[in-house]
CSV table of C-alpha atoms in Angstrom, one decimal:
chain,number,residue,atom,x,y,z
A,54,GLY,CA,-8.5,-4.5,13.2
A,55,ALA,CA,-7.7,-6.6,10.2
A,56,VAL,CA,-4.3,-8.3,10.4
A,57,VAL,CA,-2.2,-9.5,7.5
A,58,SER,CA,0.9,-11.6,8.3
A,59,GLN,CA,3.7,-11.8,5.8
A,60,HIS,CA,6.5,-14.3,6.1
A,61,PRO,CA,9.5,-14.3,6.0
A,62,SER,CA,10.4,-10.7,6.8
A,63,TRP,CA,13.9,-11.0,5.6
A,64,VAL,CA,15.6,-13.4,3.1
A,65,ILE,CA,19.2,-13.6,1.9
A,66,CYS,CA,20.0,-16.2,-0.6
A,67,LYS,CA,22.2,-17.1,-3.5
A,68,SER,CA,21.5,-16.3,-7.1
A,69,GLY,CA,19.4,-19.0,-8.8
A,70,THR,CA,17.4,-19.9,-5.7
A,71,SER,CA,13.7,-19.8,-5.7
A,72,VAL,CA,12.1,-17.9,-2.8
A,73,LYS,CA,8.5,-18.2,-1.6
A,74,ILE,CA,6.8,-15.5,0.3
A,75,GLU,CA,3.5,-16.1,2.2
A,76,CYS,CA,0.8,-13.6,2.9
A,77,ARG,CA,-2.0,-14.6,5.3
A,78,SER,CA,-5.1,-12.7,6.4
A,79,LEU,CA,-5.5,-13.7,10.0
A,80,ASP,CA,-8.9,-12.5,11.0
A,81,PHE,CA,-10.8,-11.9,7.8
A,82,GLN,CA,-11.4,-13.5,4.5
A,83,ALA,CA,-9.4,-11.9,1.7
A,84,THR,CA,-11.2,-12.0,-1.6
A,85,THR,CA,-8.4,-10.2,-3.2
A,86,MET,CA,-4.7,-10.0,-2.5
A,87,PHE,CA,-2.2,-7.6,-4.0
A,88,TRP,CA,1.5,-8.0,-4.4
A,89,TYR,CA,3.7,-4.9,-4.6
A,90,ARG,CA,7.4,-4.2,-5.0
A,91,GLN,CA,9.0,-1.2,-3.5
A,92,PHE,CA,12.5,0.2,-4.2
A,93,PRO,CA,14.2,2.4,-1.6
A,94,LYS,CA,12.5,5.8,-1.1
A,95,GLN,CA,10.1,5.1,-3.8
A,96,SER,CA,6.4,4.3,-4.0
A,97,LEU,CA,4.8,0.9,-4.2
A,98,MET,CA,4.7,-0.7,-7.7
A,99,LEU,CA,1.8,-3.1,-8.1
A,100,MET,CA,3.0,-6.4,-9.5
A,101,ALA,CA,-0.2,-8.5,-9.6
A,102,THR,CA,-3.7,-8.9,-8.3
A,103,SER,CA,-4.9,-12.3,-7.2
A,104,ASN,CA,-8.4,-13.4,-6.5
A,105,GLU,CA,-9.0,-16.6,-4.6
A,106,GLY,CA,-9.4,-19.6,-6.9
A,107,SER,CA,-8.4,-17.9,-10.1
A,108,LYS,CA,-5.3,-16.9,-11.9
A,109,ALA,CA,-3.5,-13.8,-10.9
A,110,THR,CA,-3.7,-10.7,-13.1
A,111,TYR,CA,-0.2,-9.3,-13.7
A,112,GLU,CA,0.7,-5.7,-14.4
A,113,GLN,CA,2.4,-4.8,-17.6
A,114,GLY,CA,6.1,-5.6,-17.5
A,115,VAL,CA,5.9,-8.1,-14.7
A,116,GLU,CA,6.9,-11.6,-15.8
A,117,LYS,CA,4.3,-14.1,-14.6
A,118,ASP,CA,6.8,-17.0,-15.1
A,119,LYS,CA,9.3,-15.2,-12.9
A,120,PHE,CA,6.9,-14.2,-10.2
A,121,LEU,CA,4.5,-17.1,-9.5
A,122,ILE,CA,1.4,-16.2,-7.5
A,123,ASN,CA,-0.9,-18.7,-5.9
A,124,HIS,CA,-4.1,-17.7,-4.1
A,125,ALA,CA,-5.3,-21.1,-3.0
A,126,SER,CA,-7.6,-20.0,-0.1
A,127,LEU,CA,-9.4,-17.0,1.2
A,128,THR,CA,-6.6,-16.5,3.8
A,129,LEU,CA,-3.4,-17.3,1.9
A,130,SER,CA,-1.6,-16.1,-1.1
A,131,THR,CA,2.0,-16.9,-2.0
A,132,LEU,CA,4.5,-15.2,-4.2
A,133,THR,CA,7.4,-17.3,-5.5
A,134,VAL,CA,10.4,-15.6,-7.1
A,135,THR,CA,11.8,-18.2,-9.3
A,136,SER,CA,15.5,-18.4,-10.1
A,137,ALA,CA,16.1,-15.2,-8.3
A,138,HIS,CA,18.9,-12.9,-9.4
A,139,PRO,CA,20.5,-9.8,-7.8
A,140,GLU,CA,18.2,-7.5,-9.8
A,141,ASP,CA,15.2,-9.1,-8.0
A,142,SER,CA,16.5,-7.8,-4.7
A,143,SER,CA,13.8,-5.5,-3.3
A,144,PHE,CA,11.1,-5.0,-0.7
A,145,TYR,CA,8.0,-7.0,-1.5
A,146,ILE,CA,4.7,-6.2,0.2
A,147,CYS,CA,1.4,-8.0,0.1
A,148,SER,CA,-2.0,-6.6,1.0
A,149,ALA,CA,-5.4,-8.1,1.4
A,150,ARG,CA,-8.9,-6.8,0.9
A,151,GLY,CA,-12.0,-8.4,2.3
A,152,ALA,CA,-15.5,-8.3,0.7
A,153,GLY,CA,-17.0,-6.3,3.5
A,154,ARG,CA,-20.6,-6.7,4.8
A,155,ARG,CA,-22.3,-3.5,4.0
A,156,GLN,CA,-19.8,-1.5,2.0
A,157,HIS,CA,-19.1,-1.9,-1.6
A,158,TYR,CA,-16.0,-3.8,-2.4
A,159,SER,CA,-14.3,-0.8,-3.8
A,160,ASN,CA,-14.7,1.1,-0.5
A,161,GLN,CA,-12.8,-1.5,1.5
A,162,PRO,CA,-9.3,-0.5,2.5
A,163,GLN,CA,-6.3,-2.7,1.9
A,164,HIS,CA,-4.6,-4.2,4.9
A,165,PHE,CA,-0.8,-4.7,4.4
A,166,GLY,CA,1.7,-7.2,5.6
A,167,ASP,CA,5.0,-5.9,7.1
A,168,GLY,CA,6.9,-6.7,3.9
A,169,THR,CA,9.7,-9.1,2.9
A,170,ARG,CA,13.2,-7.7,2.2
A,171,LEU,CA,14.7,-10.0,-0.4
A,172,SER,CA,18.5,-9.8,-0.9
A,173,ILE,CA,20.0,-12.0,-3.7
A,174,LEU,CA,23.7,-12.4,-3.5
B,162,SER,CA,1.8,5.2,-14.2
B,163,GLN,CA,1.3,6.9,-10.9
B,164,GLN,CA,-2.2,8.2,-10.2
B,165,GLY,CA,-1.7,9.9,-6.9
B,166,GLU,CA,1.1,12.5,-6.5
B,167,GLU,CA,1.9,13.7,-3.0
B,168,ASP,CA,3.3,17.1,-2.2
B,169,PRO,CA,5.7,18.0,-0.7
B,170,GLN,CA,8.1,15.1,-1.1
B,171,ALA,CA,9.6,15.8,2.3
B,172,LEU,CA,8.4,17.8,5.3
B,173,SER,CA,10.3,18.5,8.5
B,174,ILE,CA,8.5,20.1,11.5
B,175,GLN,CA,8.9,20.5,15.2
B,176,GLU,CA,6.8,18.4,17.6
B,177,GLY,CA,3.5,20.1,18.3
B,178,GLU,CA,3.2,21.8,14.9
B,179,ASN,CA,0.7,20.8,12.3
B,180,ALA,CA,1.7,18.9,9.2
B,181,THR,CA,-0.2,19.2,5.9
B,182,MET,CA,0.3,16.9,2.9
B,183,ASN,CA,-1.4,17.2,-0.4
B,184,CYS,CA,-2.3,14.6,-3.0
B,185,SER,CA,-3.4,15.2,-6.6
B,186,TYR,CA,-4.8,12.6,-9.0
B,187,LYS,CA,-5.9,12.5,-12.6
B,188,THR,CA,-8.9,10.3,-13.2
B,189,SER,CA,-12.3,9.8,-11.5
B,190,ILE,CA,-12.2,7.8,-8.3
B,191,ASN,CA,-14.5,5.8,-6.0
B,192,ASN,CA,-12.5,6.8,-3.0
B,193,LEU,CA,-9.1,8.0,-1.8
B,194,GLN,CA,-7.1,6.5,0.9
B,195,TRP,CA,-4.2,7.7,3.0
B,196,TYR,CA,-1.6,5.3,4.4
B,197,ARG,CA,1.5,5.6,6.7
B,198,GLN,CA,4.7,3.6,6.3
B,199,ASN,CA,7.3,3.4,8.9
B,200,SER,CA,10.8,2.7,7.6
B,201,GLY,CA,11.2,-0.9,6.4
B,202,ARG,CA,7.6,-1.8,7.3
B,203,GLY,CA,4.3,-2.3,5.6
B,204,LEU,CA,1.7,0.3,5.1
B,205,VAL,CA,-0.9,1.2,7.7
B,206,HIS,CA,-4.3,2.4,6.6
B,207,LEU,CA,-5.2,5.7,8.1
B,208,ILE,CA,-8.4,7.0,6.5
B,209,LEU,CA,-10.6,6.3,3.5
B,210,ILE,CA,-12.7,9.1,2.1
B,211,ARG,CA,-15.3,8.4,-0.5
B,212,SER,CA,-15.9,10.5,-3.6
B,213,ASN,CA,-19.1,11.9,-2.2
B,214,GLU,CA,-17.5,13.0,1.0
B,215,ARG,CA,-15.6,16.3,1.5
B,216,GLU,CA,-14.0,16.0,4.9
B,217,LYS,CA,-13.3,13.2,7.3
B,218,HIS,CA,-11.7,13.2,10.8
B,219,SER,CA,-10.0,10.5,12.8
B,220,GLY,CA,-8.3,11.5,16.0
B,221,ARG,CA,-5.6,14.0,15.1
B,222,LEU,CA,-6.0,13.4,11.4
B,223,ARG,CA,-8.2,15.4,9.1
B,224,VAL,CA,-8.6,14.6,5.4
B,225,THR,CA,-10.3,16.7,2.8
B,226,LEU,CA,-11.3,15.8,-0.7
B,227,ASP,CA,-12.0,18.1,-3.6
B,228,THR,CA,-13.1,16.1,-6.6
B,229,SER,CA,-13.5,19.2,-8.8
B,230,LYS,CA,-9.8,19.9,-8.3
B,231,LYS,CA,-8.9,16.2,-8.1
B,232,SER,CA,-7.0,16.8,-4.9
B,233,SER,CA,-6.9,15.7,-1.3
B,234,SER,CA,-5.1,16.9,1.8
B,235,LEU,CA,-4.0,15.2,5.0
B,236,LEU,CA,-3.6,17.3,8.1
B,237,ILE,CA,-1.9,15.9,11.2
B,238,THR,CA,-2.5,18.2,14.1
B,239,ALA,CA,-0.2,18.5,17.2
B,240,SER,CA,2.4,16.3,15.6
B,241,ARG,CA,4.5,13.9,17.7
B,242,ALA,CA,7.9,12.4,17.0
B,243,ALA,CA,6.1,9.0,16.5
B,244,ASP,CA,4.4,10.5,13.5
B,245,THR,CA,7.7,10.4,11.6
B,246,ALA,CA,7.0,8.2,8.6
B,247,SER,CA,6.2,8.3,4.9
B,248,TYR,CA,2.6,9.1,4.0
B,249,PHE,CA,1.0,7.8,0.8
B,250,CYS,CA,-2.3,8.6,-0.9
B,251,ALA,CA,-3.9,5.9,-3.0
B,252,THR,CA,-6.7,6.2,-5.4
B,253,ASP,CA,-9.2,3.5,-6.1
B,254,PRO,CA,-10.7,4.4,-9.5
B,255,SER,CA,-12.7,1.4,-10.4
B,256,ALA,CA,-11.3,-2.1,-11.0
B,257,GLY,CA,-10.5,-2.5,-7.3
B,258,LYS,CA,-6.8,-1.8,-7.4
B,259,SER,CA,-5.2,1.2,-5.8
B,260,THR,CA,-2.6,3.3,-7.3
B,261,PHE,CA,-0.1,4.9,-4.9
B,262,GLY,CA,1.8,8.2,-5.2
B,263,ASP,CA,5.4,8.6,-4.4
B,264,GLY,CA,4.7,9.7,-0.8
B,265,THR,CA,5.6,12.5,1.5
B,266,THR,CA,8.4,11.8,4.0
B,267,LEU,CA,7.5,13.5,7.3
B,268,THR,CA,10.1,14.1,10.0
B,269,VAL,CA,8.9,15.4,13.3
B,270,LYS,CA,11.7,16.7,15.5
B,271,PRO,CA,11.3,16.3,19.3
């Protein structure tokens, strides 16, 4: 099955630090990657959608200068939380979707990484 | 805003029993997906059912879709302790991005 690797799995850092999270599709080409944020016992909140080679599309209320997304290749997207503060502490999850051979793009499931727990002190 | 809404929010059953979770949504969809999330982990895709399908099976999982009622159900038969997790439905209306519900937390007691 499709595998998505997310790294690191856990980050603890001081306020003001910038943190980069990587999301890699290991055995398929991800035309689109999604970045989510999840608070305890809550659902996933979509932050942004990134397509390879183009600028990410951010959801309403998500600061694009705060959460920098780069999708430089078909297998790698990064999320950088700039000048992180305690309120940025959360569980961040990426997912990737491939183009598929026969099925329409919209009928491809998302494949998720294992998430990154970010704690800002 | 949330598109999918799962019901119930929490479900506790004994091992061997069946577990049924429901999902309702509001707009037209291309497909609906069910995912499982173990605590502190990412989501695992379980089943995708297209808007022109009414029922789909995968092992002990059975998913139904009623587009007239804008609802779906996930049935897990002969549940096991390892099925303990949160289950989410996600709708995929058009632009290629899914919208997740708040999930059902399933606890299967051994």
